[in-house]
mmCIF file of C-alpha atoms and ligand atoms in Angstrom:
data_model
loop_
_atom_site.group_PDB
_atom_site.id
_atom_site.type_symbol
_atom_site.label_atom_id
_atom_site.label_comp_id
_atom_site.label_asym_id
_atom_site.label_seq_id
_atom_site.Cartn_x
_atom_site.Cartn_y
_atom_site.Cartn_z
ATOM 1 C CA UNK W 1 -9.128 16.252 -19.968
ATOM 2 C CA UNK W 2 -8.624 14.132 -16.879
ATOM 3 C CA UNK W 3 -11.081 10.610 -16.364
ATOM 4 C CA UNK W 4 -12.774 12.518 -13.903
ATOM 5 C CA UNK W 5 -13.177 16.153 -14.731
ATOM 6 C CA UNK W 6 -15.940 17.912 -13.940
ATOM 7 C CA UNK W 7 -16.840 15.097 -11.376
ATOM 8 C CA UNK W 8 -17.018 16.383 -7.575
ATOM 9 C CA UNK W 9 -16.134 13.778 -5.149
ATOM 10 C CA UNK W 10 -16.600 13.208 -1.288
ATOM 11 C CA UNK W 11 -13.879 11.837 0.430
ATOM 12 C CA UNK W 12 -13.986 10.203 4.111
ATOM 13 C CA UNK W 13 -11.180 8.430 5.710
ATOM 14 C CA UNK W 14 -7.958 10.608 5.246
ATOM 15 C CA UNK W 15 -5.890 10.403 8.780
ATOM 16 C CA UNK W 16 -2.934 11.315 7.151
ATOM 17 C CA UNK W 17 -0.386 10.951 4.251
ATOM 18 C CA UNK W 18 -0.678 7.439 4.171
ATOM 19 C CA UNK W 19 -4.115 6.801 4.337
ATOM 20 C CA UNK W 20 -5.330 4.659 1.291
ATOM 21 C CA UNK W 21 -8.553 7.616 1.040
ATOM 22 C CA UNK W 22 -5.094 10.368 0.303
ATOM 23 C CA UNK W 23 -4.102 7.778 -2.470
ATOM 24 C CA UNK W 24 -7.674 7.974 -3.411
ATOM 25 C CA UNK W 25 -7.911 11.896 -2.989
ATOM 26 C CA UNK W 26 -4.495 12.125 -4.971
ATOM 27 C CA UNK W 27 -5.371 10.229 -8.172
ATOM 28 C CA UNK W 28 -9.061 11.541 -8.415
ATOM 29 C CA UNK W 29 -7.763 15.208 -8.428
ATOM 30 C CA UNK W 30 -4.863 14.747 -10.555
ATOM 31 C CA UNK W 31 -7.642 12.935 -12.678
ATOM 32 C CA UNK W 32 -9.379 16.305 -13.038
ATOM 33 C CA UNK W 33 -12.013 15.838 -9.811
ATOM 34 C CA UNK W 34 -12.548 18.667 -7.407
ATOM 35 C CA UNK W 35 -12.093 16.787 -4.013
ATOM 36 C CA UNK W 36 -13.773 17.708 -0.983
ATOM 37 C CA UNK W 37 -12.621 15.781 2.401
ATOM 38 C CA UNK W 38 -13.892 14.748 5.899
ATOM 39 C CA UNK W 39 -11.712 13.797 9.221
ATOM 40 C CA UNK W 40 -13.228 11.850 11.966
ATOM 41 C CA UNK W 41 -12.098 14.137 15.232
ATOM 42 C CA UNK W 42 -10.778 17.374 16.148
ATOM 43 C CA UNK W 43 -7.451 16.251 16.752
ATOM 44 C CA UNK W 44 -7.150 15.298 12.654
ATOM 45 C CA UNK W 45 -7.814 18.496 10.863
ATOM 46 C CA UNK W 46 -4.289 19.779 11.343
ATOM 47 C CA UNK W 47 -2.885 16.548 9.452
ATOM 48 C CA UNK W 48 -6.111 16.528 7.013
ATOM 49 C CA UNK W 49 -6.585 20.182 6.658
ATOM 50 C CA UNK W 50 -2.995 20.827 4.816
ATOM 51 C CA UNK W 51 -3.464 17.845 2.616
ATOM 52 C CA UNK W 52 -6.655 19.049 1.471
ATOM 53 C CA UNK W 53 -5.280 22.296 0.958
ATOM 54 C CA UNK W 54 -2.246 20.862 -0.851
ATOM 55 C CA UNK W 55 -4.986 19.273 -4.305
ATOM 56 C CA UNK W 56 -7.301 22.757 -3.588
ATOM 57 C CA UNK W 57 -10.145 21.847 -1.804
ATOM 58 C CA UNK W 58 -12.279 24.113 -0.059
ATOM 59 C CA UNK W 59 -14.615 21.945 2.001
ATOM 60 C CA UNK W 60 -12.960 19.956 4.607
ATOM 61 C CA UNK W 61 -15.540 19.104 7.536
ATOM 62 C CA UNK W 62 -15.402 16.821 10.878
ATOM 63 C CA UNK W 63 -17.625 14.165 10.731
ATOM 64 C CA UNK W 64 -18.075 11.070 13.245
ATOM 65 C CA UNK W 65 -19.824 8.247 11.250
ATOM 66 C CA UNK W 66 -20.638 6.615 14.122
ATOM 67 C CA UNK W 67 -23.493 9.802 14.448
ATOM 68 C CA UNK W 68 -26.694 10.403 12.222
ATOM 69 C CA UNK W 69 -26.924 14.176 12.967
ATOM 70 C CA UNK W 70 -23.468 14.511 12.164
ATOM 71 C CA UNK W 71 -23.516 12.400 8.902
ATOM 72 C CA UNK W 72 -26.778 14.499 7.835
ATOM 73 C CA UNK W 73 -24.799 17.923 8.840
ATOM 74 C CA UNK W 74 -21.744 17.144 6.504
ATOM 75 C CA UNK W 75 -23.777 15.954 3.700
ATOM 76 C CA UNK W 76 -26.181 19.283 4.279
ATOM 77 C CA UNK W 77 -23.048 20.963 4.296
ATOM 78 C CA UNK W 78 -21.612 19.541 0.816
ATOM 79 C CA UNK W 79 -24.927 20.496 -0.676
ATOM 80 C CA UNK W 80 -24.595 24.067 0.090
ATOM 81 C CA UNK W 81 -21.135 23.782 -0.820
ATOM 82 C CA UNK W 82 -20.961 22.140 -4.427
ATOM 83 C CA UNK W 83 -24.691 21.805 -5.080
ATOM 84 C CA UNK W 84 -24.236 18.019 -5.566
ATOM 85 C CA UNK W 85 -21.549 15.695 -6.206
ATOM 86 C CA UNK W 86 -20.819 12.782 -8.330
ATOM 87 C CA UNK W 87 -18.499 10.237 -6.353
ATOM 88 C CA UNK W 88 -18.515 9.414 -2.454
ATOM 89 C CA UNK W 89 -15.818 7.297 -0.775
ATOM 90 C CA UNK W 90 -15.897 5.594 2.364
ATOM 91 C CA UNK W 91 -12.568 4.479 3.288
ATOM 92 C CA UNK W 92 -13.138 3.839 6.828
ATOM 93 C CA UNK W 93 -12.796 1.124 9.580
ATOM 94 C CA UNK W 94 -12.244 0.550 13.381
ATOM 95 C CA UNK W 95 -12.360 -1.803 16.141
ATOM 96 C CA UNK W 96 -10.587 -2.268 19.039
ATOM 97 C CA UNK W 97 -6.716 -3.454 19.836
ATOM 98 C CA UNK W 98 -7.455 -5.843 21.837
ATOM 99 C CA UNK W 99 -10.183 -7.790 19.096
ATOM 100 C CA UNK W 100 -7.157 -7.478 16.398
ATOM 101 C CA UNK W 101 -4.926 -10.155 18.163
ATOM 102 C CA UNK W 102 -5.513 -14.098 19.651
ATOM 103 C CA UNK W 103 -8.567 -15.977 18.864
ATOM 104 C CA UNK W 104 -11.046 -14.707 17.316
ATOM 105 C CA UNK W 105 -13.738 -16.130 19.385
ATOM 106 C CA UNK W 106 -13.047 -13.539 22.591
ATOM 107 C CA UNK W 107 -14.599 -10.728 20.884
ATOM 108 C CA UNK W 108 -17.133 -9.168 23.133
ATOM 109 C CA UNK W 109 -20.458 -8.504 22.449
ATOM 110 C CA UNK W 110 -19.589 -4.606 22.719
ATOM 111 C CA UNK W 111 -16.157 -4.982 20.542
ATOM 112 C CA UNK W 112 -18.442 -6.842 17.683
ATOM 113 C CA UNK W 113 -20.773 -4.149 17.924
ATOM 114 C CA UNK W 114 -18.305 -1.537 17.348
ATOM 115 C CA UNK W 115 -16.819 -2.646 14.414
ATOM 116 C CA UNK W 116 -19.769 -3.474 12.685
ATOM 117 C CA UNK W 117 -20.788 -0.149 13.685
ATOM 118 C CA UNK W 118 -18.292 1.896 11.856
ATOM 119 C CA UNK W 119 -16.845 -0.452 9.403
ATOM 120 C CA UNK W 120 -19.922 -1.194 8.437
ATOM 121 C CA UNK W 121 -23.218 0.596 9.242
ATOM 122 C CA UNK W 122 -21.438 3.829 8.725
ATOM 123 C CA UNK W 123 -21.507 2.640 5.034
ATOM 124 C CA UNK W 124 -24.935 2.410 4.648
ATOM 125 C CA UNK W 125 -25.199 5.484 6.871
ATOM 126 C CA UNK W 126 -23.567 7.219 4.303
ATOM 127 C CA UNK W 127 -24.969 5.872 1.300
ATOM 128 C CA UNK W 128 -28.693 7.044 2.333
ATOM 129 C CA UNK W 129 -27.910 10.389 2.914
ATOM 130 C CA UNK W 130 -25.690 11.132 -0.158
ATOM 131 C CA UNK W 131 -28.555 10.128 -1.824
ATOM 132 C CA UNK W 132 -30.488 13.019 -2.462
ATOM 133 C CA UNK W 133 -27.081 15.153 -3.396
ATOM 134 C CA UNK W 134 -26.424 12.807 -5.833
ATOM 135 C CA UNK W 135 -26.053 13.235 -9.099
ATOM 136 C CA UNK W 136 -27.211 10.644 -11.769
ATOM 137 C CA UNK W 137 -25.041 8.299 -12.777
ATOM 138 C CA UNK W 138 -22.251 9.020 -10.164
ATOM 139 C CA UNK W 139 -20.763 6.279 -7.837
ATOM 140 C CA UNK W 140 -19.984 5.046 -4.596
ATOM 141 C CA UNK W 141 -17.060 3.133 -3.345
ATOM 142 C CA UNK W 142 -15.901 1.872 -0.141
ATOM 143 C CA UNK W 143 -12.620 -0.029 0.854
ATOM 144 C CA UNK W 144 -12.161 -3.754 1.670
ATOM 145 C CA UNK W 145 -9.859 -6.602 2.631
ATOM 146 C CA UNK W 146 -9.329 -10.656 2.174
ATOM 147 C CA UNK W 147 -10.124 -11.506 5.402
ATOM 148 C CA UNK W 148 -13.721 -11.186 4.545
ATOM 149 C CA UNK W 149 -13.674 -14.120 2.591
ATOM 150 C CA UNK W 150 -10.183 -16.167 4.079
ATOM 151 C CA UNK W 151 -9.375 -16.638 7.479
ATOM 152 C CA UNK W 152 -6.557 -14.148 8.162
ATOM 153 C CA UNK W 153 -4.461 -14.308 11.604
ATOM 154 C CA UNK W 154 -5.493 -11.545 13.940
ATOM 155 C CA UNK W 155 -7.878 -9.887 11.729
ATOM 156 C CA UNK W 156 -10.844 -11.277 13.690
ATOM 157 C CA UNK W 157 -13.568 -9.181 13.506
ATOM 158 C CA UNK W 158 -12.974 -6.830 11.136
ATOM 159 C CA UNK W 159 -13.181 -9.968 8.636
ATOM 160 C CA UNK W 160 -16.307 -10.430 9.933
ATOM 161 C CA UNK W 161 -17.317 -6.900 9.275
ATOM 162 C CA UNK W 162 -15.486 -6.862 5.809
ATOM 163 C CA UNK W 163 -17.628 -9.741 4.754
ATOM 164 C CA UNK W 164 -20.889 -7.497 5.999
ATOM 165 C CA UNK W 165 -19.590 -4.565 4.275
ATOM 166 C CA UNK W 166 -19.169 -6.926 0.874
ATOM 167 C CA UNK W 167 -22.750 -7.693 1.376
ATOM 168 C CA UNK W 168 -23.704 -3.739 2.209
ATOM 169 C CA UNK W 169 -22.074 -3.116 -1.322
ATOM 170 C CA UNK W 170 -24.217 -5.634 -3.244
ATOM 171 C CA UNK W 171 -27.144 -4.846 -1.564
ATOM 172 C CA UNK W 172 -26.391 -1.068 -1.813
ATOM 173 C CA UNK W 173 -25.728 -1.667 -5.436
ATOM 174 C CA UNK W 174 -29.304 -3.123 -6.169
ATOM 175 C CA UNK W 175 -31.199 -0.666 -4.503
ATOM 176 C CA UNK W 176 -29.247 2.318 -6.095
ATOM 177 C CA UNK W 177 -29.429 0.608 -9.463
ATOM 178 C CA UNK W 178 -33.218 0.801 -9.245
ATOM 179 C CA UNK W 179 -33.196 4.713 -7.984
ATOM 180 C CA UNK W 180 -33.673 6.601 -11.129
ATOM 181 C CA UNK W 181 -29.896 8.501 -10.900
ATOM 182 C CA UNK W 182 -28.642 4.880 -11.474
ATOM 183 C CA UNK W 183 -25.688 4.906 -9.054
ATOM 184 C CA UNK W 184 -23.024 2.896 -8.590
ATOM 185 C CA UNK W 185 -21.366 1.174 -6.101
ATOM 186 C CA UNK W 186 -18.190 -0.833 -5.675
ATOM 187 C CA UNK W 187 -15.395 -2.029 -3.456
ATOM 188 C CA UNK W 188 -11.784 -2.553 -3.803
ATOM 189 C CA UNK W 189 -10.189 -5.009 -1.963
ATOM 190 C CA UNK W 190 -6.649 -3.838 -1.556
ATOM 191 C CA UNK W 191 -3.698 -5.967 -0.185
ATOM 192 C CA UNK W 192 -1.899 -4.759 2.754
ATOM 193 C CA UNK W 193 -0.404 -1.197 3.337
ATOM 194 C CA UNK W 194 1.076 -0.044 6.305
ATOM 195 C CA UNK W 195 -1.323 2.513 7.451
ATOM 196 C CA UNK W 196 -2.196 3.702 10.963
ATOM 197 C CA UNK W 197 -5.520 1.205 11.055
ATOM 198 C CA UNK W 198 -3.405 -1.471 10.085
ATOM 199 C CA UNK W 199 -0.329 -0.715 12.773
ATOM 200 C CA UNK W 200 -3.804 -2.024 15.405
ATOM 201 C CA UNK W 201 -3.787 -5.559 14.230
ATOM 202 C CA UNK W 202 -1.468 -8.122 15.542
ATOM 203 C CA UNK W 203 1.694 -9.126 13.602
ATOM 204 C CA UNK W 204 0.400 -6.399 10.384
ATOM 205 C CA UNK W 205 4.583 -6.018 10.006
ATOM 206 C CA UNK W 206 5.068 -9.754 8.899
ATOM 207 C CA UNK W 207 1.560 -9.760 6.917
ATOM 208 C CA UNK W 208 2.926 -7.246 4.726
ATOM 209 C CA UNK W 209 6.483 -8.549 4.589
ATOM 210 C CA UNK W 210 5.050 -12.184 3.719
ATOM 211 C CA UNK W 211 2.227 -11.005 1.168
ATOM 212 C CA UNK W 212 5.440 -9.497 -1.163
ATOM 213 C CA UNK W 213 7.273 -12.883 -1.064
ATOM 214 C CA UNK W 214 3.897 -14.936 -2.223
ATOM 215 C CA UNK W 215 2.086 -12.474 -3.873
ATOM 216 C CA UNK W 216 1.305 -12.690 -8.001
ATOM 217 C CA UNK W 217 4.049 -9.761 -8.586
ATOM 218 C CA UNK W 218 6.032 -10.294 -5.783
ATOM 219 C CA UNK W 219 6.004 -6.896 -4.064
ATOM 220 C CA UNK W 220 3.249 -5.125 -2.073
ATOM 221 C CA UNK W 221 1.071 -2.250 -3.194
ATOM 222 C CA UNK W 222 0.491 1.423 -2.763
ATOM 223 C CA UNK W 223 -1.849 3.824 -2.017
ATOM 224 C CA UNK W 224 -1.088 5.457 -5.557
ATOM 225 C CA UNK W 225 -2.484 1.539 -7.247
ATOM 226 C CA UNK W 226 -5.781 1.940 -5.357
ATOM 227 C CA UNK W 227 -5.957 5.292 -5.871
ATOM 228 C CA UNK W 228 -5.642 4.698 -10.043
ATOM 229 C CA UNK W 229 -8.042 2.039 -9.296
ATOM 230 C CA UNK W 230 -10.403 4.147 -7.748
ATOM 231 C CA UNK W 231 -10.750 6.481 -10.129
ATOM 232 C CA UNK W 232 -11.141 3.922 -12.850
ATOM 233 C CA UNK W 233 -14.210 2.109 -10.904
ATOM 234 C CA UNK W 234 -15.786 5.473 -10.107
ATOM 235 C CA UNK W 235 -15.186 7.362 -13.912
ATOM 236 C CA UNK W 236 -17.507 6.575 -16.753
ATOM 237 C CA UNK W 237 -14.954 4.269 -18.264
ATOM 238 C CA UNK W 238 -16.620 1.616 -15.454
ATOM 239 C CA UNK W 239 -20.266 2.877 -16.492
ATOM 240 C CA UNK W 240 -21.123 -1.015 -16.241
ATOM 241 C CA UNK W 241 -19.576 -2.053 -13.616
ATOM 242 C CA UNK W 242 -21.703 -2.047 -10.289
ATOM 243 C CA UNK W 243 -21.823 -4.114 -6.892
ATOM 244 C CA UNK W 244 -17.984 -5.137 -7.875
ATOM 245 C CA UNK W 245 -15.598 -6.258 -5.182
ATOM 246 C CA UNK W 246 -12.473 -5.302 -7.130
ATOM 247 C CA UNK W 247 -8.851 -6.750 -6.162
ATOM 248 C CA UNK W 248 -6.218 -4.683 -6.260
ATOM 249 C CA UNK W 249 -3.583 -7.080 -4.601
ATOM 250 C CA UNK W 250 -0.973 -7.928 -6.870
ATOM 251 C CA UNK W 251 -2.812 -11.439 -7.550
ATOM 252 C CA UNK W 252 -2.507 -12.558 -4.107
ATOM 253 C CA UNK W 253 -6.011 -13.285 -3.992
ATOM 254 C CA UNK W 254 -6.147 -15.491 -7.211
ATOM 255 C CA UNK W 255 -3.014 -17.293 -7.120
ATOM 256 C CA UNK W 256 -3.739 -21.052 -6.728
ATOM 257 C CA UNK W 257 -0.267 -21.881 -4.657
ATOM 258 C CA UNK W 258 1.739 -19.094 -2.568
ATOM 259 C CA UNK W 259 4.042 -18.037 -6.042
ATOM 260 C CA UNK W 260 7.916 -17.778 -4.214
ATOM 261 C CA UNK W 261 10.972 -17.358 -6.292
ATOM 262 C CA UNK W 262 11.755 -20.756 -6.366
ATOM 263 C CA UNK W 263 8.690 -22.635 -7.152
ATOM 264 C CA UNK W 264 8.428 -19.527 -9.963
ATOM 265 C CA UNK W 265 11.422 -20.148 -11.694
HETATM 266 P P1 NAD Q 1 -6.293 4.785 8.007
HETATM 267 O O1 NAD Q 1 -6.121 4.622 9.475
HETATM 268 O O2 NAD Q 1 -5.440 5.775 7.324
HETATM 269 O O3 NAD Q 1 -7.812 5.097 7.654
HETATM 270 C C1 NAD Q 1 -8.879 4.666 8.469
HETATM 271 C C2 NAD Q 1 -9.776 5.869 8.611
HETATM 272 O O4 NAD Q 1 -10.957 5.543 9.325
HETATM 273 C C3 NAD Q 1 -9.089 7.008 9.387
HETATM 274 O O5 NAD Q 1 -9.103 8.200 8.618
HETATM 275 C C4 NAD Q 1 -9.967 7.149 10.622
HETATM 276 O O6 NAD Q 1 -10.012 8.474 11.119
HETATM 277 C C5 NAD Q 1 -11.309 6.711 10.044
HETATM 278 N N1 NAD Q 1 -12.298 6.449 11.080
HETATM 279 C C6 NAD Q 1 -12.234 5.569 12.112
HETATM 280 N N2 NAD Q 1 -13.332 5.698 12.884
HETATM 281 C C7 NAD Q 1 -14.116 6.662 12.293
HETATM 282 C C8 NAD Q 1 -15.363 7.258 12.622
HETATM 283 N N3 NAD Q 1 -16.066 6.889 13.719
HETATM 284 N N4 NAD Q 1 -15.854 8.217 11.816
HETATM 285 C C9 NAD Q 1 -15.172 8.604 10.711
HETATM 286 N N5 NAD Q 1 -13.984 8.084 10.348
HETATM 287 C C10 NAD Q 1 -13.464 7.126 11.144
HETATM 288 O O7 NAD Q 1 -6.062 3.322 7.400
HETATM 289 P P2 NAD Q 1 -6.347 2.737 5.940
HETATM 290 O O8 NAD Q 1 -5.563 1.505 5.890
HETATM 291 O O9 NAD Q 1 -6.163 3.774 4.933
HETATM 292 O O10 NAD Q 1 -7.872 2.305 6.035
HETATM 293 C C11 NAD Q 1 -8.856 2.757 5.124
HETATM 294 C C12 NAD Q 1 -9.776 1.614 4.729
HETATM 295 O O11 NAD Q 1 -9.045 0.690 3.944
HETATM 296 C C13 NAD Q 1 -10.347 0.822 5.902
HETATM 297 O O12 NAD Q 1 -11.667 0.431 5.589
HETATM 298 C C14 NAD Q 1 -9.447 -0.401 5.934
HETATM 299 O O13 NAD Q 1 -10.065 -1.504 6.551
HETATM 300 C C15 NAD Q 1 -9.279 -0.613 4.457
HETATM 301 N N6 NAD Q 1 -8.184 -1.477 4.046
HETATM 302 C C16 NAD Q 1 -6.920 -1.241 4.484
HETATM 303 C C17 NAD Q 1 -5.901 -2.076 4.080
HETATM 304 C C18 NAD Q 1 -4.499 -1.853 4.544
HETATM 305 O O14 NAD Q 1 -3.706 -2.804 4.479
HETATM 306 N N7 NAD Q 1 -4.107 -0.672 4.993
HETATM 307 C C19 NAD Q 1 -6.157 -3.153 3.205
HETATM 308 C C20 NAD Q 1 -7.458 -3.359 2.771
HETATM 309 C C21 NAD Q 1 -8.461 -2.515 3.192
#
């Protein structure tokens, strides 16, 4: 009996095989969930399709989240599919190249709007029309980072935006806590991975490199961590655990002075 059998779960932001949502997909169906899966564009399904494939699932769908009719077509779709499902994950972000490097202050109107649009919005998007096909008690989580809350070199905007999607979450949390299924919803803040989204921000090669010398544990993370994570925050073992922002960053985020070797030992 796996932490999360008999749950179905929703899955959007798998690219590829290192995508933190395949880490996520991984770990909930080796956990006993059945997994259903949704790619942004065309040009994805032959990398998602496979994957999906590879844990079982039978419902893999394209779905823009910058579009209404197409976020209310996939979730119509998942209803006729599995009835309802438990657990929906948004592990999804953009903005553009040229916002993810210099000073932060050249972001155009237009670049801000786009990645509040789908790092953001698409969030809430989401969360209102999963609603209705979900069941009580299940949970929603979407992924974050610590430039919402620190200053971090080149991540500009989309710190901005991870700060409003922090918000989204608590907000989200207190309005689905009142709904009478009682959902849940939470946010891990992971440290750095090398994933295509983060290949589009300035310098992301030394980011990761330094974050293993001065993190808590000294190394970085995988997509296998979050994905444990994950299915912890959205089994019943975290049945009291709701509008969380949940750091899984090998303490980088708590550690009072960068922790090297030296000052260490
Ligand atoms: P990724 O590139 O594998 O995943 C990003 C996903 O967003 C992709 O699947 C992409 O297709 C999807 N996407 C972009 N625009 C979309 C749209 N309009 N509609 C639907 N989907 C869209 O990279 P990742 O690192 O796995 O990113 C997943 C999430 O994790 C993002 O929210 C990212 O900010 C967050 N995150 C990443 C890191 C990291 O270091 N990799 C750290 C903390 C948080």
């Amino acid at each position: 009996m796996g932490l999360l059998t008999g749950k179905t779960a929703l899955i959007f932001g798998v690219a590829n095989e290192h995508s933190i949502a395949w880490g996520i997909a991984q770990a909930f169906a080796r956990e006993g969930a059945t997994v259903g899966f949704s790619y942004a564009i065309d040009k994805l399904e032959r990398r998602v399709r496979p994957l999906a494939e590879s844990l079982g699932s039978t419902f893999v769908e394209r779905c823009d989240l910058s579009k209404d009719d197409e976020i209310l077509a996939t979730l119509e779709k998942a209803k006729n599919h599995y009835g309802g499902i438990d657990i929906l994950v948004h592990s999804v972000a953009f903005a553009n190249r040229e916002d993810l490097s210099g000073p932060y202050y050249n972001v155009s109107r237009e670049g801000f709007r786009l990645a509040m649009d789908i790092s953001v919005y698409s969030f809430t998007a989401l969360a209102r029309a999963a609603l209705p096909i979900m069941r009580p008690n299940g949970s929603m989580l979407t992924m974050s980072y610590i430039g919402s809350v620190r200053a971090i070199n080149h991540y500009n905007v989309m710190g901005v935006a991870k700060a409003a999607l922090e918000a989204s979450v608590r907000y989200l949390a207190a309005d689905m806590g009142v709904d009478e299924k009682r959902i849940r919803v939470n946010s891990i803040s992971a440290g750095p991975i090398r994933t295509l989204a983060v290949a589009g921000i300035a310098g992301s090669r030394m980011l990761i490199s330094d974050f293993a010398k001065v993190s808590m544990l000294h190394r970085n993370i995988s997509i296998d961590e979050v994905g444990n994570s994950a299915a912890y925050l959205c089994s019943d073992l975290a049945s009291g655990v709701t509008g969380e922002i949940h750091y899984v960053d090998t303490g980088f985020s708590v550690a009072g002075f960068p922790s090297t070797e030296e000052t260490a030992g």
